[in-house]
């Protein structure tokens, strides 16, 4: 009878936690902005653009955006891209702008690196991610903007990334690769109803942003494309990612917040992020990754109702000594997995350092991670949790998890320097995580405080 009571209390607590967190975070996706028509609209054709896939249209895009900037205080404006193949280098958007790609419209990223501007590294990284020094500006950019929308009727943004992948693989890059879309220090950003193909590196990268909505998009890059990533919320807050289909060479969705001493100094976390109803595939990385660049902290993240298929790792937490920061207050719920090598992974020994100036005593904190209501078939390893001896991963909560393990697997769970609790987990987790929930342990859960409200994390 007591075990039944404990189970009931656990169920109510986890359900209440997800609901309460949902009321705070889920509202991010439940209250997506209405994309009302802009009062002014022009076509890229009016600025001399040619949609033959060969003519470079960078100047046409720049002139059109400069013209539409004058409507910012008049309700904003729309730049319409009709069917055709519109080749361009890097372009910069403006506030109160909608970039609309009609069905059949394809924006092509130039394969000539001279058509991509060079910019300084992000301050929370201190250098280019791949090559020290500067980086290539992304194809479509926004800096310090408000109220910007990139949308359409299933138009396409194609980065033509093959040349970039070859340069990366052959170590021929002089600067770090560009992304397809990057917003920096911007607010109220929407990306929706588009297809993204063949990015040189990341597809969508909001960094130092607030109120970002990414929904109903498709992202695709070949499985062999090196370190191509889908959506990367980076030192950003109040982010919604919903209804997306993503298949990439590396991570499908990765949450980040700066690199070692640079991220610690910049001090801007990624928080209040909601991911739901997404279908993700990651060839060599993770379907959903936290880190490894997480020195500004990552917290208050709700992931729910997701499908993960044909991926190397399902859900992964990455960090290492020298990162500092924290990953905490994470709830992952209602997940279907199929054909995953490792379902859950948490590593305290992952990633490199930007230079030799990092502090090896800057130990990251990983705690208050809830994984619940998960089903997986053809899983090789259920979980591989490897914390840091000087800073173990704590308060890992596993509940209602069932994996069908591949018959070739010799072990289901691997654990070190980690502790937590579990209930109704098949196959049973390692001893570090197999402590049953109890009234005392569930009452100590960080998800809800004594008033029944979500704890501030």
Short mmCIF file of C-alpha atoms in Angstrom, two decimals:
data_model
loop_
_atom_site.label_atom_id
_atom_site.label_comp_id
_atom_site.label_asym_id
_atom_site.label_seq_id
_atom_site.Cartn_x
_atom_site.Cartn_y
_atom_site.Cartn_z
CA UNK A 1 0.00 0.00 0.00
CA UNK A 2 2.82 2.38 0.87
CA UNK A 3 4.55 1.70 -2.48
CA UNK A 4 1.29 2.46 -4.26
CA UNK A 5 1.07 5.74 -2.35
CA UNK A 6 4.67 6.60 -3.24
CA UNK A 7 4.03 5.84 -6.90
CA UNK A 8 0.89 7.96 -6.87
CA UNK A 9 2.71 10.89 -5.26
CA UNK A 10 5.51 10.54 -7.79
CA UNK A 11 3.09 10.51 -10.69
CA UNK A 12 1.24 13.55 -9.38
CA UNK A 13 4.44 15.41 -8.77
CA UNK A 14 5.92 14.75 -12.20
CA UNK A 15 2.63 15.50 -13.90
CA UNK A 16 2.25 18.70 -11.92
CA UNK A 17 5.85 19.67 -12.60
CA UNK A 18 5.42 19.22 -16.34
CA UNK A 19 2.14 21.13 -16.22
CA UNK A 20 3.52 24.00 -14.16
CA UNK A 21 6.66 24.26 -16.19
CA UNK A 22 4.43 24.06 -19.21
CA UNK A 23 2.43 27.06 -18.01
CA UNK A 24 5.63 29.07 -17.80
CA UNK A 25 7.53 27.68 -20.78
CA UNK A 26 4.91 26.05 -22.94
CA UNK A 27 3.25 29.42 -23.26
CA UNK A 28 6.21 30.29 -25.42
CA UNK A 29 4.89 27.93 -28.08
CA UNK A 30 1.22 28.36 -27.22
CA UNK A 31 1.39 32.09 -27.82
CA UNK A 32 3.14 32.30 -31.16
CA UNK A 33 2.75 35.76 -32.72
CA UNK A 34 0.18 36.30 -35.44
CA UNK A 35 1.89 37.04 -38.72
CA UNK A 36 -0.31 39.88 -39.87
CA UNK A 37 0.34 41.22 -43.38
CA UNK A 38 2.71 44.17 -43.51
CA UNK A 39 1.15 47.39 -44.87
CA UNK A 40 3.90 47.73 -47.49
CA UNK A 41 5.30 45.09 -49.84
CA UNK A 42 7.80 45.02 -52.69
CA UNK A 43 9.18 42.26 -54.88
CA UNK A 44 12.87 41.58 -55.25
CA UNK A 45 12.23 41.87 -59.00
CA UNK A 46 11.72 45.62 -58.57
CA UNK A 47 15.39 45.93 -57.61
CA UNK A 48 16.82 44.17 -60.62
CA UNK A 49 17.16 40.66 -59.23
CA UNK A 50 17.37 37.78 -61.70
CA UNK A 51 16.20 34.32 -60.61
CA UNK A 52 18.29 32.20 -62.95
CA UNK A 53 20.51 30.61 -60.33
CA UNK A 54 23.59 32.22 -61.88
CA UNK A 55 23.22 35.98 -61.49
CA UNK A 56 24.50 37.29 -58.16
CA UNK A 57 21.70 39.22 -56.45
CA UNK A 58 23.42 40.44 -53.29
CA UNK A 59 23.18 44.11 -54.27
CA UNK A 60 19.52 43.73 -55.25
CA UNK A 61 18.71 42.28 -51.83
CA UNK A 62 20.72 44.96 -50.05
CA UNK A 63 19.04 47.77 -51.99
CA UNK A 64 15.57 46.35 -51.38
CA UNK A 65 16.19 46.03 -47.64
CA UNK A 66 17.65 49.53 -47.45
CA UNK A 67 14.53 50.88 -49.16
CA UNK A 68 12.18 48.95 -46.86
CA UNK A 69 13.99 50.26 -43.81
CA UNK A 70 12.17 53.56 -44.36
CA UNK A 71 8.86 51.82 -43.53
CA UNK A 72 9.99 50.64 -40.08
CA UNK A 73 7.93 53.32 -38.32
CA UNK A 74 4.95 52.81 -40.64
CA UNK A 75 4.06 49.26 -39.67
CA UNK A 76 6.99 47.61 -41.38
CA UNK A 77 7.26 46.05 -44.81
CA UNK A 78 7.56 42.79 -46.70
CA UNK A 79 10.20 41.74 -49.21
CA UNK A 80 8.58 39.24 -51.56
CA UNK A 81 10.70 36.61 -53.32
CA UNK A 82 8.83 34.99 -56.24
CA UNK A 83 9.54 31.57 -57.78
CA UNK A 84 13.04 31.28 -59.17
CA UNK A 85 16.58 30.59 -58.05
CA UNK A 86 18.05 33.66 -56.41
CA UNK A 87 21.82 33.46 -55.93
CA UNK A 88 23.26 35.76 -53.26
CA UNK A 89 26.04 36.35 -50.80
CA UNK A 90 25.55 37.55 -47.22
CA UNK A 91 22.64 39.94 -46.67
CA UNK A 92 21.58 41.88 -43.57
CA UNK A 93 17.94 42.35 -42.61
CA UNK A 94 16.32 45.27 -40.85
CA UNK A 95 13.72 45.64 -38.10
CA UNK A 96 9.97 45.33 -38.78
CA UNK A 97 10.63 43.31 -41.93
CA UNK A 98 9.10 40.14 -43.35
CA UNK A 99 11.16 38.18 -45.87
CA UNK A 100 8.60 36.02 -47.71
CA UNK A 101 9.61 33.18 -50.04
CA UNK A 102 6.85 32.06 -52.38
CA UNK A 103 6.47 28.39 -53.24
CA UNK A 104 9.11 27.64 -55.85
CA UNK A 105 11.42 30.40 -54.60
CA UNK A 106 14.93 29.24 -53.76
CA UNK A 107 17.55 31.50 -52.21
CA UNK A 108 20.95 30.03 -53.07
CA UNK A 109 24.07 30.77 -51.06
CA UNK A 110 27.03 31.65 -53.24
CA UNK A 111 29.87 29.13 -53.33
CA UNK A 112 32.42 31.92 -53.68
CA UNK A 113 33.77 32.79 -50.20
CA UNK A 114 34.46 36.37 -51.31
CA UNK A 115 30.68 36.87 -51.39
CA UNK A 116 30.46 36.17 -47.66
CA UNK A 117 31.54 38.99 -45.37
CA UNK A 118 34.03 38.43 -42.57
CA UNK A 119 33.05 39.42 -39.03
CA UNK A 120 34.63 39.25 -35.60
CA UNK A 121 34.09 36.18 -33.43
CA UNK A 122 31.21 36.21 -30.99
CA UNK A 123 32.30 37.65 -27.63
CA UNK A 124 31.06 34.60 -25.72
CA UNK A 125 33.35 32.40 -27.82
CA UNK A 126 36.46 34.54 -28.16
CA UNK A 127 37.44 33.04 -31.49
CA UNK A 128 35.95 31.28 -34.46
CA UNK A 129 34.52 27.90 -33.54
CA UNK A 130 36.51 26.03 -36.17
CA UNK A 131 39.43 28.33 -36.93
CA UNK A 132 40.96 30.95 -34.60
CA UNK A 133 40.16 34.51 -35.58
CA UNK A 134 37.28 35.83 -37.64
CA UNK A 135 34.36 33.95 -39.10
CA UNK A 136 32.25 34.18 -42.23
CA UNK A 137 29.01 36.09 -41.77
CA UNK A 138 25.91 33.97 -42.25
CA UNK A 139 23.85 34.05 -45.44
CA UNK A 140 20.90 35.90 -43.85
CA UNK A 141 21.68 38.05 -40.82
CA UNK A 142 20.05 40.30 -38.28
CA UNK A 143 21.88 42.38 -35.68
CA UNK A 144 20.14 44.30 -32.89
CA UNK A 145 16.77 43.98 -34.60
CA UNK A 146 13.14 43.91 -33.50
CA UNK A 147 10.16 42.21 -35.10
CA UNK A 148 11.71 40.25 -37.98
CA UNK A 149 10.03 37.39 -39.84
CA UNK A 150 11.49 34.93 -42.34
CA UNK A 151 8.64 32.86 -43.71
CA UNK A 152 6.90 31.74 -46.89
CA UNK A 153 4.85 29.12 -48.64
CA UNK A 154 7.45 26.36 -48.33
CA UNK A 155 10.13 28.37 -50.08
CA UNK A 156 13.70 27.10 -49.86
CA UNK A 157 16.97 28.48 -48.51
CA UNK A 158 19.83 26.36 -49.89
CA UNK A 159 23.35 27.00 -48.61
CA UNK A 160 25.01 24.87 -51.33
CA UNK A 161 27.32 23.69 -48.59
CA UNK A 162 29.34 21.05 -50.46
CA UNK A 163 32.31 23.34 -51.08
CA UNK A 164 32.35 24.37 -47.44
CA UNK A 165 32.20 20.74 -46.28
CA UNK A 166 35.13 19.88 -48.54
CA UNK A 167 37.18 22.82 -47.24
CA UNK A 168 36.40 21.81 -43.67
CA UNK A 169 37.28 18.15 -44.21
CA UNK A 170 40.53 19.03 -45.99
CA UNK A 171 41.50 21.60 -43.31
CA UNK A 172 41.53 24.32 -45.98
CA UNK A 173 39.36 26.88 -44.16
CA UNK A 174 40.92 30.25 -43.39
CA UNK A 175 37.92 31.28 -41.29
CA UNK A 176 35.07 29.46 -39.55
CA UNK A 177 32.20 28.41 -41.77
CA UNK A 178 29.05 30.52 -42.10
CA UNK A 179 25.50 29.56 -41.14
CA UNK A 180 22.30 29.99 -43.13
CA UNK A 181 20.42 32.28 -40.73
CA UNK A 182 21.84 34.09 -37.71
CA UNK A 183 20.22 36.68 -35.46
CA UNK A 184 22.35 38.45 -32.89
CA UNK A 185 21.10 40.67 -30.05
CA UNK A 186 17.60 40.63 -31.52
CA UNK A 187 14.06 40.28 -30.18
CA UNK A 188 10.78 38.92 -31.52
CA UNK A 189 12.13 36.82 -34.34
CA UNK A 190 10.06 34.31 -36.33
CA UNK A 191 11.29 31.67 -38.78
CA UNK A 192 8.53 29.50 -40.21
CA UNK A 193 7.08 27.57 -43.14
CA UNK A 194 10.33 27.13 -45.05
CA UNK A 195 12.78 24.41 -46.09
CA UNK A 196 16.48 24.73 -45.29
CA UNK A 197 19.00 22.69 -47.27
CA UNK A 198 22.74 22.07 -47.31
CA UNK A 199 23.92 24.57 -44.75
CA UNK A 200 27.66 25.17 -44.57
CA UNK A 201 27.47 24.72 -40.75
CA UNK A 202 24.39 25.67 -38.65
CA UNK A 203 20.97 26.29 -40.19
CA UNK A 204 19.39 28.70 -37.68
CA UNK A 205 21.48 30.37 -34.97
CA UNK A 206 19.80 32.87 -32.63
CA UNK A 207 22.52 34.23 -30.34
CA UNK A 208 21.93 36.74 -27.49
CA UNK A 209 18.26 36.83 -28.57
CA UNK A 210 14.89 36.87 -26.81
CA UNK A 211 11.46 35.72 -27.95
CA UNK A 212 12.44 33.51 -30.86
CA UNK A 213 9.88 31.32 -32.62
CA UNK A 214 10.94 28.60 -35.07
CA UNK A 215 8.11 26.42 -36.30
CA UNK A 216 6.90 24.36 -39.26
CA UNK A 217 10.27 24.21 -40.96
CA UNK A 218 12.12 21.36 -42.65
CA UNK A 219 15.90 21.06 -42.38
CA UNK A 220 18.03 18.66 -44.36
CA UNK A 221 21.72 18.06 -44.90
CA UNK A 222 23.40 14.85 -46.08
CA UNK A 223 24.32 12.39 -43.35
CA UNK A 224 27.99 12.69 -44.28
CA UNK A 225 28.07 16.50 -44.14
CA UNK A 226 30.58 17.36 -41.39
CA UNK A 227 29.19 19.01 -38.25
CA UNK A 228 26.06 20.40 -39.87
CA UNK A 229 23.52 21.36 -37.20
CA UNK A 230 19.83 22.23 -37.38
CA UNK A 231 18.73 24.83 -34.81
CA UNK A 232 21.13 26.30 -32.22
CA UNK A 233 19.63 28.56 -29.52
CA UNK A 234 22.75 30.20 -28.10
CA UNK A 235 22.71 32.43 -24.99
CA UNK A 236 19.07 33.10 -25.85
CA UNK A 237 15.86 33.03 -23.83
CA UNK A 238 12.15 32.50 -24.41
CA UNK A 239 12.62 30.28 -27.44
CA UNK A 240 9.97 28.07 -29.06
CA UNK A 241 10.87 25.29 -31.50
CA UNK A 242 7.80 23.41 -32.72
CA UNK A 243 6.60 21.23 -35.56
CA UNK A 244 9.97 20.89 -37.28
CA UNK A 245 11.49 18.01 -39.24
CA UNK A 246 15.27 18.04 -39.01
CA UNK A 247 17.85 15.62 -40.42
CA UNK A 248 21.49 16.69 -40.31
CA UNK A 249 25.02 15.35 -40.34
CA UNK A 250 25.63 16.20 -36.68
CA UNK A 251 23.16 17.61 -34.13
CA UNK A 252 19.51 18.27 -34.98
CA UNK A 253 18.97 20.77 -32.11
CA UNK A 254 21.81 22.01 -29.90
CA UNK A 255 21.52 24.42 -26.97
CA UNK A 256 24.63 26.48 -26.21
CA UNK A 257 25.76 29.50 -24.16
CA UNK A 258 29.42 30.33 -24.73
CA UNK A 259 32.84 28.75 -24.56
CA UNK A 260 34.95 28.50 -21.42
CA UNK A 261 36.31 31.78 -20.01
CA UNK A 262 34.64 33.83 -22.77
CA UNK A 263 31.21 32.40 -22.04
CA UNK A 264 31.71 32.75 -18.30
CA UNK A 265 32.68 36.42 -18.71
CA UNK A 266 29.80 37.18 -21.09
CA UNK A 267 27.44 35.51 -18.64
CA UNK A 268 24.29 35.16 -20.72
CA UNK A 269 22.47 31.84 -20.29
CA UNK A 270 20.11 29.99 -22.55
CA UNK A 271 16.86 29.61 -20.62
CA UNK A 272 13.10 29.29 -20.88
CA UNK A 273 13.21 27.12 -23.99
CA UNK A 274 10.37 24.92 -25.18
CA UNK A 275 10.76 22.21 -27.81
CA UNK A 276 7.75 20.14 -28.84
CA UNK A 277 6.32 18.04 -31.67
CA UNK A 278 9.57 17.74 -33.60
CA UNK A 279 10.92 14.85 -35.65
CA UNK A 280 14.70 14.67 -35.43
CA UNK A 281 17.48 12.64 -37.00
CA UNK A 282 21.20 13.04 -36.36
CA UNK A 283 23.73 10.92 -38.20
CA UNK A 284 26.86 11.35 -36.09
CA UNK A 285 25.77 13.66 -33.25
CA UNK A 286 22.68 13.96 -31.08
CA UNK A 287 19.04 14.54 -31.83
CA UNK A 288 18.96 17.05 -28.95
CA UNK A 289 22.21 18.23 -27.36
CA UNK A 290 22.95 20.49 -24.39
CA UNK A 291 26.45 21.97 -24.84
CA UNK A 292 29.23 21.34 -24.96
CA UNK A 293 29.71 25.13 -25.11
CA UNK A 294 27.50 25.98 -22.14
CA UNK A 295 29.63 28.28 -19.96
CA UNK A 296 26.88 30.88 -19.59
CA UNK A 297 24.48 28.23 -18.30
CA UNK A 298 21.44 26.39 -19.66
CA UNK A 299 18.24 26.11 -17.59
CA UNK A 300 14.45 25.84 -17.64
CA UNK A 301 14.08 23.72 -20.75
CA UNK A 302 11.03 21.62 -21.56
CA UNK A 303 11.21 19.04 -24.36
CA UNK A 304 8.01 17.11 -25.05
CA UNK A 305 6.22 14.98 -27.64
CA UNK A 306 9.23 14.37 -29.87
CA UNK A 307 10.26 11.58 -32.23
CA UNK A 308 13.92 10.67 -32.57
CA UNK A 309 14.99 8.26 -35.31
CA UNK A 310 18.14 6.84 -36.83
CA UNK A 311 20.47 8.88 -34.65
CA UNK A 312 23.79 8.23 -32.98
CA UNK A 313 22.59 9.66 -29.66
CA UNK A 314 19.06 10.61 -28.65
CA UNK A 315 19.37 13.13 -25.79
CA UNK A 316 22.86 14.26 -24.77
CA UNK A 317 24.39 16.55 -22.16
CA UNK A 318 27.97 17.61 -22.90
CA UNK A 319 30.46 19.49 -20.81
CA UNK A 320 34.01 19.31 -19.48
CA UNK A 321 36.37 20.81 -16.92
CA UNK A 322 37.01 24.46 -17.71
CA UNK A 323 33.49 25.14 -18.94
CA UNK A 324 32.03 26.44 -15.70
CA UNK A 325 28.34 27.25 -16.06
CA UNK A 326 25.49 24.83 -15.41
CA UNK A 327 22.87 22.64 -17.05
CA UNK A 328 19.85 22.32 -14.77
CA UNK A 329 16.08 22.34 -14.67
CA UNK A 330 15.67 20.17 -17.78
CA UNK A 331 12.49 18.14 -18.38
CA UNK A 332 12.33 15.71 -21.30
CA UNK A 333 8.97 13.99 -21.60
CA UNK A 334 6.93 11.87 -24.03
CA UNK A 335 9.65 10.73 -26.38
CA UNK A 336 9.56 8.01 -29.02
CA UNK A 337 12.95 6.67 -30.14
CA UNK A 338 13.83 4.21 -32.87
CA UNK A 339 17.20 2.99 -34.15
CA UNK A 340 19.33 4.97 -31.70
CA UNK A 341 22.84 3.88 -30.72
CA UNK A 342 22.71 5.54 -27.25
CA UNK A 343 19.37 6.80 -25.98
CA UNK A 344 20.66 9.05 -23.16
CA UNK A 345 24.15 10.39 -22.70
CA UNK A 346 25.68 12.80 -20.22
CA UNK A 347 29.40 13.37 -20.47
CA UNK A 348 31.68 15.53 -18.34
CA UNK A 349 34.61 14.87 -20.65
CA UNK A 350 33.38 16.24 -23.96
CA UNK A 351 34.70 19.00 -26.19
CA UNK A 352 37.82 21.09 -26.68
CA UNK A 353 38.94 24.50 -25.41
CA UNK A 354 39.27 27.75 -27.39
CA UNK A 355 42.84 28.33 -26.15
CA UNK A 356 45.14 27.66 -23.21
CA UNK A 357 43.72 30.49 -21.08
CA UNK A 358 40.77 28.54 -19.68
CA UNK A 359 40.56 27.74 -15.98
CA UNK A 360 40.66 23.96 -15.41
CA UNK A 361 39.08 24.55 -12.01
CA UNK A 362 35.96 26.07 -13.56
CA UNK A 363 33.77 23.03 -12.98
CA UNK A 364 30.35 22.83 -14.59
CA UNK A 365 27.25 21.85 -12.61
CA UNK A 366 24.78 19.34 -14.02
CA UNK A 367 21.71 18.69 -11.88
CA UNK A 368 17.93 18.42 -11.82
CA UNK A 369 17.47 16.51 -15.06
CA UNK A 370 14.13 14.71 -15.55
CA UNK A 371 13.67 12.08 -18.27
CA UNK A 372 10.19 10.59 -18.30
CA UNK A 373 7.65 8.80 -20.48
CA UNK A 374 10.13 7.47 -23.03
CA UNK A 375 9.79 4.49 -25.36
CA UNK A 376 12.56 3.20 -27.58
CA UNK A 377 13.03 0.32 -30.02
CA UNK A 378 16.27 -1.03 -31.42
CA UNK A 379 18.38 0.82 -28.87
CA UNK A 380 21.99 -0.28 -28.43
CA UNK A 381 22.77 1.45 -25.09
CA UNK A 382 20.04 2.82 -22.85
CA UNK A 383 22.22 5.35 -21.04
CA UNK A 384 25.83 6.39 -20.71
CA UNK A 385 26.27 8.84 -17.83
CA UNK A 386 29.85 9.89 -17.14
CA UNK A 387 30.11 12.83 -14.76
CA UNK A 388 33.09 14.69 -13.35
CA UNK A 389 34.72 13.30 -10.21
CA UNK A 390 35.14 16.77 -8.67
CA UNK A 391 31.61 17.81 -9.73
CA UNK A 392 29.34 14.77 -10.10
CA UNK A 393 26.08 15.01 -12.00
CA UNK A 394 23.28 14.91 -9.45
CA UNK A 395 19.50 14.67 -9.20
CA UNK A 396 18.94 12.71 -12.40
CA UNK A 397 15.30 11.53 -12.43
CA UNK A 398 14.23 8.62 -14.65
CA UNK A 399 10.58 7.59 -14.81
CA UNK A 400 8.40 5.40 -17.00
CA UNK A 401 11.09 4.48 -19.52
CA UNK A 402 11.11 1.33 -21.62
CA UNK A 403 13.78 0.41 -24.15
CA UNK A 404 13.97 -2.56 -26.46
CA UNK A 405 17.71 -3.20 -26.46
CA UNK A 406 19.51 -4.46 -29.55
CA UNK A 407 20.45 -8.10 -29.05
CA UNK A 408 24.10 -7.36 -29.91
CA UNK A 409 24.50 -5.06 -26.89
CA UNK A 410 26.63 -6.35 -24.02
CA UNK A 411 25.52 -3.70 -21.53
CA UNK A 412 22.49 -1.43 -21.21
CA UNK A 413 23.67 1.29 -18.82
CA UNK A 414 27.07 2.83 -18.08
CA UNK A 415 27.47 5.18 -15.10
CA UNK A 416 30.18 7.00 -13.17
CA UNK A 417 30.17 10.12 -10.99
CA UNK A 418 26.41 10.47 -11.26
CA UNK A 419 23.51 10.02 -8.86
CA UNK A 420 19.75 10.05 -9.09
CA UNK A 421 16.49 8.19 -8.79
CA UNK A 422 14.39 5.97 -10.99
CA UNK A 423 10.97 4.39 -11.19
CA UNK A 424 9.57 2.00 -13.81
CA UNK A 425 12.68 1.86 -16.00
CA UNK A 426 13.33 -1.11 -18.31
CA UNK A 427 16.01 -2.34 -18.50
CA UNK A 428 16.86 -1.30 -14.93
CA UNK A 429 19.47 1.47 -14.73
CA UNK A 430 22.85 1.17 -13.06
CA UNK A 431 23.00 1.32 -9.27
CA UNK A 432 23.96 5.03 -9.24
CA UNK A 433 20.55 5.84 -10.73
CA UNK A 434 18.45 2.99 -9.37
CA UNK A 435 17.51 4.43 -5.98
CA UNK A 436 13.69 4.24 -5.92
CA UNK A 437 11.74 7.40 -5.57
CA UNK A 438 10.49 7.90 -2.06
CA UNK A 439 8.30 10.45 -0.35
CA UNK A 440 11.42 12.20 0.95
CA UNK A 441 13.33 12.13 -2.33
CA UNK A 442 10.36 13.19 -4.44
CA UNK A 443 9.59 15.97 -2.00
CA UNK A 444 13.14 17.20 -2.49
CA UNK A 445 12.76 17.30 -6.25
CA UNK A 446 13.74 20.70 -7.68
CA UNK A 447 10.81 20.83 -10.06
CA UNK A 448 8.24 22.20 -7.68
CA UNK A 449 8.60 24.08 -4.45
CA UNK A 450 6.49 23.92 -1.32
CA UNK A 451 3.89 26.28 -2.74
CA UNK A 452 3.28 24.05 -5.74
CA UNK A 453 4.87 26.55 -8.12
CA UNK A 454 7.86 25.95 -10.33
CA UNK A 455 11.08 26.59 -8.48
CA UNK A 456 13.24 29.36 -9.83
CA UNK A 457 16.23 27.60 -11.35
#
